[in-house]
Amino acid sequence: MSEWWRQAVVYQVYVRSFADSDGDGVGDLPGITSRLPYLRDLGVDAVWITPFYRSPQHDHGYDVADYVDVDPLFGTLADADALVARAHELGLRVIVDLVPNHTSSDHAWFRAALAAEPGSPERARYLFRTGRGADASEPPNNWRSVFGGPAWTRVGDTDQWYLHLFDSTQPDLDWRNPEVPAMFADVLRFWLDREVDGFRVDVAHGLLKEEDLRDQTGQEVSSDTFDVGGLAEDAPMWDQPEVHDVYRQWHAILAEYDGDRMAVAEAWTRTVESNAAYVRPDELHQAFNFDWVMAPWSATAYADVIERTLPALAAVGGTPTWVLSNHDVQRHATRYGGGAVGRARARAATLLSLTLPGSAYLYQGEELGLEDVDVAPEHRQDPSWFRTGEPGRDSCRVPIPWAGERAPYGFGPGAAQPWIPQPEGWAALSVEAQQSDDGSTLAFYRRALALRREWLGGAGDEVSVSVHDDVLTVRRGDVTLAVNCGSVAAALPAGEPLLATGPADGGLPPDTAVWVRTG
């Protein structure tokens, strides 16, 4: 039997926005635990939970102050243990987020570094360097933060600066210092001993930088998504060869534990081949396929990604991942045009993702048909908003609606708005409203996940892909998928219909996908 993660459907929980147990307007671990039966009934195999460690929350948990404790905002270690135990009772695996590229500036190591002298062992855990210019008033190099502005912050009026590829409250670690990998080996074992099933590795391509920290030449490529780097032609801060040594060490640690423990990389790279390098047999187990996220609504674009991804992963014995939305990018219903058209295309793209071999990663709320929300400036909290003035990622992080006619839609006890206000008009999108509606997006996801398990669970990895007149056809096992990305109706493929994403009587309308049984 193959490892569980190779064909899993994984549901991402953005912890702040999933379910609130205590009425403070912020989601928490007991809230997640209370909703695990919903995820079991939805039909997913695993849940990935964003960071819940002790943190000052400057980047909503991705600035970690203590990797082996739970922030009181989200609960306690006992709550984490209870969540994992309940998930396992329900047949769900648990993947937790790990943030190894940087710590919080509140981490004990960084506080000690600031208190120590230049050249000290405390500072050697991070990337401190002397500034340029006669008075050291210029940053040590020209690198830019992903969140905007220089990637360096000066330490008071000294000549020392520290590197942060993200916010200034997220200093980058120096992974060439042996204390750093040793600490994270302990962190891995801490959570593995608490029975977690895997890790999602944040900024997996960023741990090692070119040792001389030279200037970057050229400019970052532009993207409509939140790009955490790696796509520039010259990127001395990303995707360095030595990072793979780290993951070989992690692979060995994961292999010490039973239950097929795993790790999935968030690795933005220039080519599918460099992405596949992260999942060689002795490294990590999966890597997110961001080419799939960035593909436009296009039959030829989808076919191109599929036909590049599958051979690259097969060459290293890996299995692909298919993800359309997450906490860093526009929800795909919005990205595909929004409104009725965007929602129809989102369903169709989801059915396509579920057809393909490998794992599908779902983002909370997509099963409800949620779109991005236009968050008012006074309610925005993403650090990139404060550094660049761009709206940032808050629009895809609005807490999801569970029940009721008005906010907070059952998100938590009480009547107050949650940490990011929910919009009016979400009552019809709540879990409660969709539970009894056979035509709802929620009902579609439940049927699709059940049919995937039934008809594609043992279908193997071989697929055939073709495009004709804006219609993409994918054949896998006994199932054929057709998705119409064009503007006119197309013929349905021959066979017994299993599921369609919209009305498909006598033909396949635009923005619609269908599964048929052909075997």
PDB file of N, CA and C in Angstrom, residues 3 44 99 106 129 180 232 257 309 373 377 413 423 469 476 512 519:
ATOM      1  N   GLU A   3       2.010   5.280   0.471  1.00  0.00           N
ATOM      2  CA  GLU A   3       1.891   6.198   1.596  1.00  0.00           C
ATOM      3  C   GLU A   3       0.604   7.023   1.467  1.00  0.00           C
ATOM      4  N   VAL A  44     -12.368  14.958   3.334  1.00  0.00           N
ATOM      5  CA  VAL A  44     -10.927  15.158   3.186  1.00  0.00           C
ATOM      6  C   VAL A  44     -10.173  14.109   3.996  1.00  0.00           C
ATOM      7  N   VAL A  99       8.023  27.125  10.350  1.00  0.00           N
ATOM      8  CA  VAL A  99       8.562  28.379   9.805  1.00  0.00           C
ATOM      9  C   VAL A  99      10.062  28.421  10.093  1.00  0.00           C
ATOM     10  N   ASP A 106      10.938  38.710  18.605  1.00  0.00           N
ATOM     11  CA  ASP A 106      10.728  38.449  20.028  1.00  0.00           C
ATOM     12  C   ASP A 106      11.315  37.114  20.471  1.00  0.00           C
ATOM     13  N   ARG A 129      25.307  42.035   9.345  1.00  0.00           N
ATOM     14  CA  ARG A 129      26.436  42.473   8.530  1.00  0.00           C
ATOM     15  C   ARG A 129      26.654  43.971   8.740  1.00  0.00           C
ATOM     16  N   VAL A 180      21.481  26.247  14.335  1.00  0.00           N
ATOM     17  CA  VAL A 180      20.153  26.419  13.745  1.00  0.00           C
ATOM     18  C   VAL A 180      19.546  25.083  13.324  1.00  0.00           C
ATOM     19  N   ALA A 232      12.928  35.265  -9.814  1.00  0.00           N
ATOM     20  CA  ALA A 232      13.829  36.172 -10.524  1.00  0.00           C
ATOM     21  C   ALA A 232      14.937  35.373 -11.206  1.00  0.00           C
ATOM     22  N   TYR A 257      10.002   7.706  12.520  1.00  0.00           N
ATOM     23  CA  TYR A 257       8.672   7.571  13.106  1.00  0.00           C
ATOM     24  C   TYR A 257       7.776   6.744  12.187  1.00  0.00           C
ATOM     25  N   THR A 309       4.364  19.029 -15.439  1.00  0.00           N
ATOM     26  CA  THR A 309       4.474  18.595 -14.047  1.00  0.00           C
ATOM     27  C   THR A 309       4.653  17.087 -13.922  1.00  0.00           C
ATOM     28  N   VAL A 373     -12.885  39.247  -0.264  1.00  0.00           N
ATOM     29  CA  VAL A 373     -13.684  40.329   0.302  1.00  0.00           C
ATOM     30  C   VAL A 373     -12.891  41.633   0.194  1.00  0.00           C
ATOM     31  N   PRO A 377      -9.720  49.717   4.413  1.00  0.00           N
ATOM     32  CA  PRO A 377      -8.345  49.988   4.857  1.00  0.00           C
ATOM     33  C   PRO A 377      -8.181  49.968   6.372  1.00  0.00           C
ATOM     34  N   PRO A 413     -19.020  32.306  19.637  1.00  0.00           N
ATOM     35  CA  PRO A 413     -20.112  32.784  20.488  1.00  0.00           C
ATOM     36  C   PRO A 413     -20.163  34.303  20.530  1.00  0.00           C
ATOM     37  N   PRO A 423     -18.583  40.261   5.497  1.00  0.00           N
ATOM     38  CA  PRO A 423     -19.492  41.124   4.748  1.00  0.00           C
ATOM     39  C   PRO A 423     -20.958  40.765   4.972  1.00  0.00           C
ATOM     40  N   ASP A 469     -10.576  22.908 -29.360  1.00  0.00           N
ATOM     41  CA  ASP A 469     -11.558  24.004 -29.330  1.00  0.00           C
ATOM     42  C   ASP A 469     -11.860  24.471 -27.901  1.00  0.00           C
ATOM     43  N   ARG A 476      -8.259   9.320 -17.026  1.00  0.00           N
ATOM     44  CA  ARG A 476      -7.489   8.631 -15.986  1.00  0.00           C
ATOM     45  C   ARG A 476      -8.305   7.436 -15.515  1.00  0.00           C
ATOM     46  N   THR A 512     -17.846  24.957 -17.530  1.00  0.00           N
ATOM     47  CA  THR A 512     -18.418  23.768 -16.892  1.00  0.00           C
ATOM     48  C   THR A 512     -17.492  22.591 -17.117  1.00  0.00           C
ATOM     49  N   GLY A 519     -14.967   3.471 -18.587  1.00  0.00           N
ATOM     50  CA  GLY A 519     -14.407   2.131 -18.529  1.00  0.00           C
ATOM     51  C   GLY A 519     -15.474   1.063 -18.398  1.00  0.00           C
TER      52      GLY A 519
END
